[in-house]
Coordinates of C-alpha atoms and ligand atoms in Angstrom, one line a residue:
M1032 CA -1.4 9.6 -19.0
C1033 CA -4.8 10.8 -19.4
G1034 CA -6.1 11.2 -23.1
I1035 CA -8.9 13.1 -24.8
I1036 CA -10.8 12.2 -27.9
G1037 CA -14.0 13.9 -29.2
F1038 CA -15.8 13.8 -32.6
T1039 CA -18.8 15.4 -34.2
G1040 CA -19.8 14.6 -37.8
G1041 CA -22.1 13.0 -40.1
R1042 CA -21.6 9.4 -38.8
N1043 CA -21.8 7.6 -35.6
A1044 CA -19.3 8.9 -33.2
V1045 CA -18.9 5.9 -31.0
P1046 CA -16.6 3.8 -33.2
V1047 CA -14.6 7.0 -33.8
L1048 CA -14.2 7.5 -30.1
I1049 CA -13.5 3.9 -29.4
D1050 CA -10.7 3.8 -32.0
G1051 CA -9.3 7.1 -30.6
L1052 CA -9.4 5.6 -27.2
K1053 CA -7.4 2.5 -28.5
A1054 CA -4.9 4.7 -30.0
L1055 CA -4.5 6.5 -26.6
E1056 CA -3.8 3.2 -24.8
Y1057 CA -0.2 3.6 -25.3
R1058 CA 0.0 6.6 -23.0
G1059 CA -1.0 4.4 -20.0
Y1060 CA -4.4 4.5 -18.3
D1061 CA -6.5 2.6 -15.9
S1062 CA -10.1 3.4 -16.9
A1063 CA -11.9 4.9 -19.9
G1064 CA -15.4 6.3 -20.7
I1065 CA -17.4 8.0 -23.4
A1066 CA -20.3 10.5 -23.4
I1067 CA -22.7 10.7 -26.4
A1068 CA -24.9 13.7 -27.1
G1069 CA -28.7 13.1 -27.8
E1070 CA -31.9 14.0 -26.3
K1071 CA -29.9 13.7 -23.1
I1072 CA -26.2 12.9 -22.6
T1073 CA -25.4 9.2 -22.1
T1074 CA -22.2 8.1 -20.5
V1075 CA -20.6 4.6 -20.4
K1076 CA -17.6 4.0 -18.5
S1077 CA -15.4 1.0 -17.4
V1078 CA -12.4 0.4 -15.3
G1079 CA -9.5 -1.5 -17.0
R1080 CA -8.9 -2.1 -20.7
I1081 CA -10.8 -0.5 -23.4
S1082 CA -12.2 -3.9 -24.4
S1083 CA -14.3 -3.9 -21.2
L1084 CA -15.7 -0.7 -22.3
E1085 CA -16.5 -2.2 -25.8
K1086 CA -18.1 -5.2 -24.1
K1087 CA -20.4 -2.7 -22.1
L1088 CA -21.4 -0.9 -25.5
E1089 CA -22.1 -4.4 -27.2
A1090 CA -24.5 -5.2 -24.4
A1091 CA -26.2 -1.8 -24.4
P1092 CA -25.5 0.0 -27.7
V1093 CA -25.2 3.8 -27.8
V1094 CA -25.4 5.7 -31.0
G1095 CA -25.0 9.5 -31.7
C1096 CA -23.0 11.8 -34.1
C1097 CA -21.2 13.7 -31.4
G1098 CA -19.3 12.6 -28.3
I1099 CA -16.3 12.8 -26.2
G1100 CA -14.1 10.2 -24.6
H1101 CA -11.3 9.8 -22.2
T1102 CA -8.6 7.4 -20.9
R1103 CA -7.8 8.1 -17.4
W1104 CA -4.5 7.7 -15.5
A1105 CA -5.4 8.0 -11.8
T1106 CA -4.0 10.9 -9.9
H1107 CA -6.8 12.3 -7.7
G1108 CA -8.8 9.3 -6.5
C1109 CA -8.5 5.5 -7.2
P1110 CA -9.3 4.1 -10.7
T1111 CA -13.0 3.4 -10.1
E1112 CA -16.0 4.0 -12.4
G1113 CA -17.0 6.8 -10.2
N1114 CA -13.7 8.6 -10.8
C1115 CA -13.7 7.7 -14.4
H1116 CA -14.5 10.6 -17.0
P1117 CA -16.8 11.9 -18.6
H1118 CA -18.1 13.6 -15.5
M1119 CA -21.6 15.0 -15.6
S1120 CA -22.9 18.2 -14.0
A1121 CA -25.7 17.4 -11.5
D1122 CA -28.5 18.8 -13.7
G1123 CA -27.2 16.4 -16.5
K1124 CA -26.6 19.4 -18.8
F1125 CA -22.9 19.1 -19.2
A1126 CA -20.3 16.3 -19.7
V1127 CA -16.6 17.0 -19.2
V1128 CA -13.4 15.2 -20.0
H1129 CA -10.3 16.8 -18.4
N1130 CA -6.6 16.3 -18.7
G1131 CA -4.2 18.1 -16.3
I1132 CA -4.7 19.1 -12.6
I1133 CA -7.1 21.8 -11.2
E1134 CA -5.0 23.1 -8.3
N1135 CA -7.7 25.0 -6.5
D1136 CA -10.1 21.9 -6.5
K1137 CA -10.8 22.4 -2.9
E1138 CA -11.9 26.1 -3.0
L1139 CA -14.1 25.2 -6.1
R1140 CA -15.6 22.3 -4.4
A1141 CA -16.6 24.6 -1.4
L1142 CA -18.2 26.9 -3.9
I1143 CA -20.3 24.2 -5.6
R1144 CA -21.3 22.8 -2.2
E1145 CA -22.6 26.4 -1.3
A1146 CA -24.7 26.1 -4.4
G1147 CA -26.2 22.8 -3.0
I1148 CA -24.3 20.5 -5.2
E1149 CA -22.5 17.5 -3.6
P1150 CA -19.6 16.0 -5.7
K1151 CA -19.9 12.4 -6.4
S1152 CA -16.2 11.6 -7.2
D1153 CA -12.8 12.0 -5.7
T1154 CA -11.5 13.8 -8.7
D1155 CA -10.4 17.4 -9.4
S1156 CA -12.2 17.1 -12.8
E1157 CA -15.8 16.7 -11.7
V1158 CA -16.1 20.2 -10.4
V1159 CA -15.6 21.7 -13.8
A1160 CA -18.9 20.0 -15.0
H1161 CA -20.9 21.6 -12.1
L1162 CA -19.3 25.0 -12.5
L1163 CA -20.5 25.0 -16.2
S1164 CA -24.0 24.5 -15.2
L1165 CA -23.8 27.1 -12.7
D1166 CA -22.0 29.6 -15.1
Y1167 CA -24.7 28.7 -17.9
D1168 CA -27.3 31.0 -19.1
G1169 CA -27.9 29.6 -22.6
D1170 CA -24.4 30.1 -24.1
P1171 CA -22.2 27.2 -23.7
V1172 CA -19.0 29.2 -24.8
E1173 CA -19.7 31.9 -22.5
A1174 CA -20.2 29.5 -19.7
L1175 CA -17.0 27.8 -20.5
C1176 CA -15.2 31.2 -20.5
R1177 CA -16.5 31.9 -17.1
T1178 CA -15.8 28.6 -15.8
V1179 CA -12.0 28.4 -17.0
S1180 CA -11.6 31.8 -15.5
R1181 CA -12.1 30.3 -12.1
L1182 CA -9.6 27.4 -12.7
K1183 CA -6.1 27.3 -11.5
G1184 CA -3.6 24.7 -12.8
S1185 CA -3.4 22.9 -16.0
F1186 CA -6.2 21.7 -18.2
A1187 CA -7.3 20.4 -21.5
L1188 CA -11.2 20.3 -21.5
G1189 CA -13.7 18.5 -23.9
V1190 CA -17.3 19.4 -23.1
L1191 CA -20.8 18.4 -24.3
C1192 CA -23.8 20.5 -23.7
A1193 CA -27.2 18.8 -23.8
D1194 CA -28.8 21.9 -25.3
R1195 CA -26.5 21.7 -28.4
P1196 CA -26.2 18.0 -29.1
D1197 CA -24.0 18.5 -32.4
E1198 CA -21.2 20.6 -30.7
I1199 CA -18.1 20.0 -28.7
Y1200 CA -16.5 22.8 -26.6
A1201 CA -12.9 22.8 -25.7
A1202 CA -10.6 24.8 -23.7
K1203 CA -6.8 24.6 -22.9
M1204 CA -4.2 25.7 -20.5
R1205 CA -0.8 24.0 -20.2
S1206 CA -2.0 20.8 -21.4
P1207 CA -1.9 20.0 -25.1
L1208 CA -5.3 20.1 -27.2
L1209 CA -5.7 19.7 -31.0
I1210 CA -8.6 20.2 -33.3
G1211 CA -8.6 17.9 -36.4
Y1212 CA -10.6 18.5 -39.6
G1213 CA -11.5 15.8 -42.2
D1214 CA -14.8 13.9 -42.6
G1215 CA -16.2 15.6 -39.3
T1216 CA -14.4 17.5 -36.8
C1217 CA -12.2 16.0 -34.0
L1218 CA -10.7 17.0 -30.7
S1219 CA -7.9 15.2 -29.1
S1220 CA -4.9 15.7 -26.8
D1221 CA -2.7 13.8 -28.9
G1222 CA -2.5 13.8 -32.9
T1223 CA -2.0 10.0 -32.8
A1224 CA -5.6 9.4 -31.8
M1225 CA -7.4 11.4 -34.7
P1226 CA -9.0 9.4 -37.4
R1227 CA -7.0 8.7 -40.6
D1228 CA -9.1 11.1 -42.7
I1229 CA -7.9 14.2 -40.6
N1230 CA -5.9 16.1 -43.1
E1231 CA -5.4 19.5 -41.1
I1232 CA -5.2 20.5 -37.5
T1233 CA -5.3 23.4 -35.2
V1234 CA -3.1 23.5 -32.1
L1235 CA -5.0 25.3 -29.5
A1236 CA -2.9 27.8 -27.5
D1237 CA -3.1 28.4 -23.8
G1238 CA -6.1 30.5 -22.7
Q1239 CA -8.1 29.6 -26.0
T1240 CA -11.6 28.0 -25.9
A1241 CA -13.3 26.5 -29.1
R1242 CA -16.7 25.5 -30.3
L1243 CA -16.4 22.4 -32.7
T1244 CA -19.3 21.7 -35.2
K1245 CA -19.2 18.9 -37.9
D1246 CA -18.1 21.6 -40.4
G1247 CA -15.2 23.0 -38.5
A1248 CA -14.3 25.1 -35.5
T1249 CA -14.4 28.6 -34.1
V1250 CA -11.7 29.6 -31.6
Y1251 CA -11.9 32.4 -28.9
F1252 CA -9.6 33.9 -26.6
R1253 CA -11.0 35.7 -23.6
G1254 CA -14.5 35.3 -25.1
K1255 CA -13.5 37.1 -28.4
Q1256 CA -13.3 35.1 -31.6
V1257 CA -9.6 34.7 -33.0
G1258 CA -8.1 33.3 -36.2
C1259 CA -7.4 29.6 -36.1
E1260 CA -4.4 28.5 -38.1
R1261 CA -4.6 25.0 -39.7
I1262 CA -1.6 23.1 -40.3
K1263 CA -0.8 19.7 -41.8
P1264 CA -0.6 17.1 -39.1
T1265 CA 3.0 15.4 -38.8
V1266 CA 2.0 12.2 -37.1
S1267 CA -1.0 9.7 -37.7
G1268 CA -0.9 7.2 -34.9
R1269 CA -3.9 5.2 -36.1
A1270 CA -1.4 4.4 -39.1
A1271 CA 0.8 2.8 -36.7
S1272 CA 0.4 -0.9 -36.7
L1273 CA 2.5 -3.8 -35.4
S1274 CA 3.4 -4.8 -39.1
G1275 CA 3.9 -8.4 -38.0
Y1276 CA 6.1 -7.7 -34.9
P1277 CA 4.6 -9.0 -31.6
H1278 CA 5.3 -5.7 -29.8
F1279 CA 5.6 -2.0 -30.8
M1280 CA 8.8 -2.0 -28.7
L1281 CA 10.7 -4.5 -30.9
K1282 CA 9.3 -3.0 -34.1
E1283 CA 10.5 0.6 -32.8
M1284 CA 13.9 -1.0 -32.0
Y1285 CA 14.2 -2.1 -35.5
E1286 CA 13.1 1.2 -36.8
Q1287 CA 16.1 2.9 -35.3
P1288 CA 18.5 3.1 -38.3
E1289 CA 15.8 4.5 -40.5
A1290 CA 14.6 6.9 -37.8
I1291 CA 18.2 8.1 -37.2
A1292 CA 18.8 8.4 -40.9
R1293 CA 15.7 10.7 -41.2
T1294 CA 16.8 12.8 -38.2
I1295 CA 20.2 13.6 -39.6
S1296 CA 19.0 14.0 -43.2
T1297 CA 15.5 15.5 -43.3
E1298 CA 16.1 18.4 -41.1
C1299 CA 13.1 20.0 -39.4
R1300 CA 14.6 22.9 -37.4
G1301 CA 14.0 26.4 -36.6
K1302 CA 15.7 29.4 -38.2
R1303 CA 18.7 30.0 -35.7
T1304 CA 19.3 26.4 -34.6
G1305 CA 22.8 25.9 -33.4
L1306 CA 24.9 26.0 -30.3
K1307 CA 25.6 29.5 -29.2
G1308 CA 26.1 31.5 -26.0
T1309 CA 28.8 31.5 -23.2
G1310 CA 27.5 28.2 -21.5
L1311 CA 25.4 25.2 -22.3
T1312 CA 22.9 23.3 -20.1
L1313 CA 21.1 20.2 -21.3
I1314 CA 17.8 19.3 -19.7
G1315 CA 15.5 16.4 -19.9
C1316 CA 13.6 13.7 -17.7
G1317 CA 14.2 9.9 -17.8
S1318 CA 15.6 8.6 -21.0
S1319 CA 15.9 12.2 -22.6
Y1320 CA 18.1 12.9 -19.5
N1321 CA 20.2 9.9 -20.2
A1322 CA 20.6 10.8 -23.9
A1323 CA 21.6 14.3 -22.8
L1324 CA 24.2 12.8 -20.3
S1325 CA 25.7 10.5 -22.8
C1326 CA 26.4 13.5 -25.1
R1327 CA 28.0 15.6 -22.5
P1328 CA 31.6 14.6 -23.6
L1329 CA 30.6 15.2 -27.2
L1330 CA 29.3 18.8 -26.6
E1331 CA 32.3 19.6 -24.2
R1332 CA 34.5 18.8 -27.2
A1333 CA 32.3 20.7 -29.6
T1334 CA 32.1 23.8 -27.4
G1335 CA 35.3 23.7 -25.6
R1336 CA 33.5 24.4 -22.3
S1337 CA 32.1 22.3 -19.5
V1338 CA 28.5 21.5 -20.2
E1339 CA 25.8 21.0 -17.5
V1340 CA 23.3 18.2 -17.6
A1341 CA 20.3 18.6 -15.5
L1342 CA 17.1 16.6 -14.6
A1343 CA 14.1 19.0 -15.5
G1344 CA 12.5 18.4 -12.0
E1345 CA 15.8 19.3 -10.1
F1346 CA 16.5 22.2 -12.4
L1347 CA 13.2 23.8 -11.4
Y1348 CA 14.2 24.0 -7.9
S1349 CA 17.9 24.9 -8.1
E1350 CA 19.3 28.3 -7.4
R1351 CA 17.9 30.9 -9.7
V1352 CA 21.5 32.1 -10.9
P1353 CA 21.0 34.5 -13.9
A1354 CA 22.0 32.9 -17.0
Y1355 CA 21.9 35.7 -19.6
G1356 CA 23.9 34.9 -22.7
K1357 CA 23.8 31.1 -21.9
Q1358 CA 22.0 28.3 -23.9
C1359 CA 19.7 25.7 -22.5
V1360 CA 18.8 22.6 -24.7
L1361 CA 15.6 20.9 -23.6
L1362 CA 15.2 17.4 -24.8
S1363 CA 11.8 15.6 -24.9
Q1364 CA 10.5 12.9 -27.3
S1365 CA 6.8 13.9 -26.6
G1366 CA 7.5 17.6 -26.2
E1367 CA 4.7 17.5 -23.5
T1368 CA 6.6 16.4 -20.4
A1369 CA 5.2 18.9 -17.8
D1370 CA 8.6 19.0 -15.9
T1371 CA 10.5 19.7 -19.2
I1372 CA 8.1 22.4 -20.2
A1373 CA 8.3 24.1 -16.8
A1374 CA 12.1 23.9 -16.9
A1375 CA 12.0 25.7 -20.3
E1376 CA 9.9 28.5 -18.9
E1377 CA 12.1 28.6 -15.8
A1378 CA 15.3 28.7 -18.1
A1379 CA 13.7 31.7 -20.0
R1380 CA 13.1 33.5 -16.7
R1381 CA 16.7 33.0 -15.8
G1382 CA 17.9 34.5 -19.0
Y1383 CA 18.8 31.3 -21.1
G1384 CA 18.2 31.1 -24.7
T1385 CA 16.1 27.9 -25.1
L1386 CA 16.3 25.1 -27.8
A1387 CA 13.9 22.3 -27.9
I1388 CA 14.9 19.0 -29.3
T1389 CA 11.6 16.9 -29.6
N1390 CA 10.0 14.3 -31.8
V1391 CA 6.8 16.2 -32.1
H1392 CA 6.7 19.5 -34.2
A1393 CA 3.5 20.7 -33.0
S1394 CA 4.3 20.2 -29.3
T1395 CA 4.1 22.5 -26.4
L1396 CA 7.8 22.4 -26.0
T1397 CA 8.5 23.7 -29.4
R1398 CA 6.2 26.6 -28.9
T1399 CA 7.7 27.3 -25.4
C1400 CA 11.2 27.4 -26.5
D1401 CA 12.9 30.2 -28.6
D1402 CA 14.0 27.6 -31.2
Y1403 CA 13.7 23.8 -32.0
L1404 CA 15.3 20.9 -33.7
C1405 CA 13.1 18.0 -34.3
T1406 CA 14.0 14.3 -34.3
R1407 CA 12.2 12.4 -37.1
A1408 CA 11.6 9.1 -35.2
G1409 CA 8.1 8.8 -36.3
P1410 CA 5.3 7.9 -33.7
E1411 CA 6.6 6.0 -30.8
I1412 CA 3.7 3.8 -29.3
S1413 CA 5.8 1.6 -26.8
V1414 CA 5.8 3.4 -23.5
A1415 CA 9.5 2.5 -23.1
T1416 CA 11.3 4.8 -25.6
T1417 CA 13.8 3.3 -28.0
K1418 CA 14.2 5.3 -31.2
G1419 CA 13.4 8.4 -29.2
F1420 CA 16.6 7.9 -27.4
T1421 CA 18.8 7.1 -30.3
T1422 CA 17.5 9.9 -32.5
Q1423 CA 18.1 12.4 -29.5
V1424 CA 21.6 11.4 -29.5
A1425 CA 21.8 11.8 -33.4
A1426 CA 20.2 15.2 -33.1
L1427 CA 22.8 16.3 -30.4
G1428 CA 25.4 14.9 -32.9
L1429 CA 24.0 17.3 -35.6
L1430 CA 24.1 20.3 -33.0
A1431 CA 27.9 19.4 -32.3
G1432 CA 28.7 20.7 -35.6
S1433 CA 30.9 19.7 -38.7
E1434 CA 33.8 18.1 -36.6
F1435 CA 31.3 15.2 -35.9
A1436 CA 29.4 15.1 -39.3
S1437 CA 31.1 12.0 -40.8
A1438 CA 30.6 10.2 -37.5
V1439 CA 27.0 11.3 -37.3
R1440 CA 26.4 10.0 -40.8
E1441 CA 27.8 6.6 -39.9
L1442 CA 25.2 6.1 -37.1
P1443 CA 22.4 4.5 -39.1
G1444 CA 24.7 1.7 -40.5
L1445 CA 26.2 1.1 -37.1
A1446 CA 22.7 0.9 -35.5
E1447 CA 21.8 -1.7 -38.1
K1448 CA 24.9 -3.8 -37.3
A1449 CA 24.1 -3.3 -33.4
L1450 CA 20.7 -4.8 -34.2
Q1451 CA 22.2 -7.7 -35.8
A1452 CA 24.5 -8.2 -32.9
S1453 CA 21.5 -8.0 -30.5
E1454 CA 19.9 -11.0 -32.1
G1455 CA 22.3 -13.1 -30.0
L1456 CA 20.4 -11.9 -26.9
K1457 CA 17.3 -13.9 -27.7
N1458 CA 16.0 -16.1 -24.8
T1459 CA 18.5 -14.5 -22.3
A1460 CA 15.7 -14.2 -19.6
G1461 CA 17.5 -17.2 -17.8
Y1462 CA 20.3 -15.0 -16.6
F1463 CA 18.1 -13.0 -14.2
D1464 CA 16.6 -14.3 -11.2
G1465 CA 15.0 -11.1 -10.0
G1466 CA 18.1 -9.8 -8.0
C1467 CA 19.7 -6.5 -8.8
V1468 CA 21.5 -5.9 -12.3
F1469 CA 24.1 -3.5 -12.7
F1470 CA 25.0 -1.6 -15.8
M1471 CA 28.3 0.3 -15.7
G1472 CA 30.3 2.5 -18.0
R1473 CA 32.3 5.7 -18.3
G1474 CA 31.8 8.9 -20.2
A1475 CA 29.2 8.2 -23.0
D1476 CA 28.9 4.7 -21.8
Y1477 CA 27.7 5.9 -18.5
G1478 CA 24.6 7.6 -20.0
A1479 CA 24.0 4.3 -21.9
A1480 CA 24.4 2.3 -18.7
L1481 CA 21.7 4.5 -17.0
E1482 CA 19.4 4.1 -20.0
G1483 CA 20.1 0.3 -20.1
A1484 CA 19.1 0.1 -16.4
L1485 CA 16.0 2.3 -16.9
K1486 CA 14.9 -0.1 -19.7
L1487 CA 15.3 -3.2 -17.6
K1488 CA 13.5 -1.8 -14.7
E1489 CA 10.6 -0.3 -16.5
I1490 CA 9.6 -3.1 -18.6
S1491 CA 10.8 -6.2 -16.5
Y1492 CA 10.3 -4.9 -13.1
I1493 CA 13.7 -6.2 -12.1
P1494 CA 15.8 -3.9 -10.0
A1495 CA 18.7 -2.3 -11.9
I1496 CA 21.3 0.1 -11.2
G1497 CA 23.1 2.3 -13.8
I1498 CA 26.4 3.4 -12.4
A1499 CA 29.6 5.1 -13.5
A1500 CA 32.1 2.4 -13.5
G1501 CA 34.5 4.3 -11.3
E1502 CA 31.8 4.7 -8.7
L1503 CA 31.1 1.0 -8.1
K1504 CA 34.0 0.6 -5.5
H1505 CA 32.5 3.5 -3.5
G1506 CA 29.7 1.7 -2.1
S1507 CA 27.5 -0.2 -4.5
I1508 CA 30.0 -3.1 -4.9
S1509 CA 28.6 -4.6 -1.6
L1510 CA 25.8 -5.6 -3.6
I1511 CA 27.8 -7.8 -5.9
E1512 CA 27.8 -11.4 -5.0
K1513 CA 28.1 -14.7 -6.9
G1514 CA 26.2 -14.6 -10.1
T1515 CA 25.2 -10.9 -9.9
P1516 CA 24.7 -9.8 -13.5
V1517 CA 26.8 -6.7 -14.4
I1518 CA 26.5 -5.3 -17.8
A1519 CA 29.9 -3.7 -18.8
I1520 CA 29.6 -1.2 -21.6
C1521 CA 32.9 -0.1 -23.1
T1522 CA 33.2 1.8 -26.4
D1523 CA 35.9 4.0 -25.8
D1524 CA 39.4 2.6 -26.5
R1525 CA 41.1 5.1 -24.3
L1526 CA 39.3 3.6 -21.4
I1527 CA 40.1 -0.1 -21.9
G1528 CA 42.6 -0.4 -19.1
K1529 CA 40.4 1.3 -16.6
S1530 CA 37.4 -0.9 -17.8
L1531 CA 39.5 -4.1 -17.4
L1532 CA 40.0 -3.1 -14.0
S1533 CA 36.5 -2.7 -13.0
I1534 CA 35.5 -5.9 -14.7
A1535 CA 38.1 -7.7 -12.8
T1536 CA 36.9 -6.2 -9.5
V1537 CA 33.4 -7.4 -10.3
K1538 CA 34.6 -10.8 -11.2
T1539 CA 36.7 -11.3 -8.1
R1540 CA 33.3 -11.0 -6.3
G1541 CA 31.6 -13.6 -8.2
G1542 CA 29.7 -11.2 -10.4
Y1543 CA 28.7 -12.5 -13.9
V1544 CA 29.8 -9.9 -16.5
I1545 CA 28.3 -9.4 -20.0
G1546 CA 30.2 -7.0 -22.1
V1547 CA 28.8 -4.6 -24.6
T1548 CA 31.8 -3.5 -26.4
S1549 CA 33.8 -3.1 -29.6
S1550 CA 37.0 -4.1 -28.0
P1551 CA 38.1 -7.8 -28.3
E1552 CA 40.3 -7.4 -25.2
I1553 CA 37.3 -6.3 -23.0
A1554 CA 35.2 -9.0 -24.6
A1555 CA 37.8 -11.7 -23.6
A1556 CA 37.7 -10.4 -20.0
C1557 CA 34.0 -10.8 -19.6
D1558 CA 32.0 -14.0 -19.2
E1559 CA 30.3 -13.3 -22.5
A1560 CA 30.0 -10.2 -24.8
I1561 CA 27.9 -8.6 -27.4
M1562 CA 30.3 -7.3 -30.1
L1563 CA 29.5 -3.7 -31.3
P1564 CA 31.0 -2.3 -34.5
P1565 CA 33.5 0.5 -33.7
V1566 CA 31.8 3.8 -33.0
H1567 CA 32.8 7.3 -32.3
P1568 CA 33.2 7.0 -28.4
M1569 CA 31.3 10.3 -28.0
L1570 CA 28.2 9.3 -30.1
S1571 CA 28.5 5.7 -29.1
A1572 CA 25.3 5.7 -27.0
A1573 CA 23.2 5.6 -30.2
V1574 CA 24.7 2.2 -31.0
S1575 CA 25.6 0.6 -27.5
V1576 CA 22.1 1.2 -26.2
I1577 CA 20.6 -1.0 -28.8
P1578 CA 21.7 -4.4 -27.2
L1579 CA 20.6 -3.0 -23.8
Q1580 CA 17.1 -2.4 -25.2
R1581 CA 17.0 -5.9 -26.6
L1582 CA 18.1 -7.4 -23.2
A1583 CA 15.4 -5.7 -21.4
Y1584 CA 12.8 -6.8 -24.0
E1585 CA 13.9 -10.4 -23.9
V1586 CA 13.9 -10.6 -20.1
A1587 CA 10.5 -8.9 -20.0
L1588 CA 9.2 -11.4 -22.7
G1589 CA 10.4 -14.2 -20.8
L1590 CA 8.8 -13.0 -17.6
G1591 CA 5.5 -12.4 -19.4
R1592 CA 5.4 -8.7 -18.7
D1593 CA 3.0 -6.3 -20.6
I1594 CA 5.8 -4.9 -22.7
D1595 CA 4.4 -2.0 -24.6
K1596 CA 2.2 -0.8 -21.5
P1597 CA 4.1 -1.4 -18.4
R1598 CA 2.5 -1.1 -15.0
N1599 CA 2.1 2.4 -13.5
L1600 CA 3.9 4.1 -16.5
A1601 CA 2.5 6.7 -18.7
K1602 CA 3.9 7.6 -22.2
S1603 CA 3.8 11.2 -21.8
V1604 CA 4.0 12.5 -18.3
T1605 CA 1.9 15.7 -18.4
V1606 CA 1.9 16.5 -14.7
E1607 CA 4.8 17.9 -12.6
Ligands
LIG2907 C1 11.6 5.7 -20.6 C2 10.9 6.9 -20.9 C3 10.7 8.0 -20.0 C4 10.8 9.3 -20.7 C5 10.4 10.5 -19.9 C6 10.5 11.8 -20.8 O1 11.6 4.6 -21.5 O2 10.3 6.8 -21.9 O3 11.8 8.0 -19.0 O4 12.0 9.5 -21.5 O5 9.3 10.3 -19.4 O6 9.6 11.8 -21.7 P1 9.9 12.8 -22.9 O7 11.2 12.4 -23.6 O8 8.7 12.6 -23.8 O9 10.0 14.2 -22.3

C-alpha cells in the first residue's frame, strides 16, 4: 500500500528519497513521486516503477536538501500522473503526501470549490493541500492543526511549505508515521525505508503533528508542544538485500529456521503475556488468519476450552456480544493491517482483554492492544508472507505453555528438514495447466491447506482452493477431473485412515494427488509425496507449509510471475 518518505538534512535529499521509495516498493504501488523544496516547490511524478521516476530525474535533475516522496497504491482514482502524490495547493505554497483515506472528501471538495479552487485529481488527498493554503496565515504548524481538525478518516501526512524550504511537517491519525534521526531527519510510514544512519526513531501517536528540521523534530498535540520519546529502531529494511537469492520470497523461506529459533528464544513481549480469561478468540487476516486457524487444536488442548478463530473483517460486523473476562489474540505480521487494528479496538469495546502477536514492535497493533508478543522474523520484504506465518505458529506454540515447550523447541530443526525436502519441488511448474488446484487437510493441516492455496493464488495467479478434507465430498468434488492437482497434507497419525479415504476419493475421479506428509502409508497412496519429518500434529503447520510455499514459488517462477510483487497486492493493507 502507499508509502511515505521525507528527508531534511545537510545533503541532497533526492537520492535519500529515491532509495526510500525503492525500499517501500515491496508494499505494492502503481505510481510514485517526489517534491523538493527550494525557491519554489518542484514535483516529479511517474506512473509505474521507481526506475521511470529515476529516468525523469536523470533527464531533468532536481537538487535540494529537503523533500518528500510517495509510492501510491490506487484507491480513489486510477494510477495516473495526475493522481500521483505529492499534490500541490493551487497557489503552489504546499506539497502533500498522504497515506490513508479522507472519508469526508466530498464535503471538503465542496468547501474548497466555494473558495474558488477546482481540484485537479480524483484523489481524496489533494484536498489536504488546498485546505492547508486556505488555513495558512504564516505558521505552517498552525495551518496543519487547523486542516487536520477538518479531516475525518485515517491519514499520515508529509507536507512541504514553500515559505520554509528546510522543514517538513507531519500529521498522523490511524495510519503509521515515524520520525528518524541520524545524519539529518527523516519521515516515513515504514521503518524499513529510513536511511541506514538513522539510529533513533519517534513513533508519532494519533492526533500528533510534527515539525522536522535537519537537527531534529518538535511534536505537538492539539497545537501544544509535547515530549517526543526517541527509541532504537528494530528494523532496517535498507539493510535487507537479496544476498545472492533471486527473490526475497526464496530468501525469506530459507530464513525460517533461524526466524523461528529467534522467536522462541529471544522473547520480546509485554509484561503480562499469557493465555488468560474465560474464553479465547484468535483474529487475523489472510495468512495471519490461516496461522491462527492452524493452531486452534493446539490452543483448545492448552486451554481445555473451545477456541474461536475469526477473520478481522468479519469479527467487526459480528454481533456485539459482551466478552468481559475473555481474551482476544490478534495476529498481524506488519502490525498495521487496518482490519486487524479495527478488530482490536472493537474487541476492547466488547470487553475482551487484547494481546497482539506481531513482527513489528513499534507498530500500531502493539500500541492498540493491552499486551503484545513479538515474533522475531526480521524484515519481510516479499509481499507473500513466509517466515511471518511460521513464526506466528511458533509464537502461538509459546503461548500454549510448557506442555508444548519441547515440541516448540524442535520447530527450527524440523523447518530446516522441510526446506531440504522441498528442494524436490524444483521445476514443478509442469504439473499445473492453470486449472484449479486443491489443498486439503484436517485439523492443523486445514490451516496449512488454506495457506498453501493462498500462496499459490497470490503469486502464480492460478485458482486454488484450500479445503477441509472432509468437506470435499459436500460439493467441491464436482471440480475434480482427470489430472486435477490435489495437495493432500497429512501430519497427524491419528487421521491416517480418514486421509487415505479422502485421497482414494480424489484418485477415483482422476485427480493427481501430491502428498505432504510424514506417513509412509499416506505417501504410498499418493501419486507422489514430499516427506516431512515427524512433527507435533498441533504445531505442524510451521513445517508442512514450507513445501507449499516452495511449490507456489516454483510454479510462479515457471510462469514468469513477478514473485516478490504480485499484481494488485500490497504488503501491508492499511485500509479497511
Ligand atoms: C499473504 C499475505 C496476506 C497477509 C494479510 C495480513 O501472503 O501476506 O494475506 O497475511 O494481509 O497481513 P498482516 O499479517 O500484516 O496483518
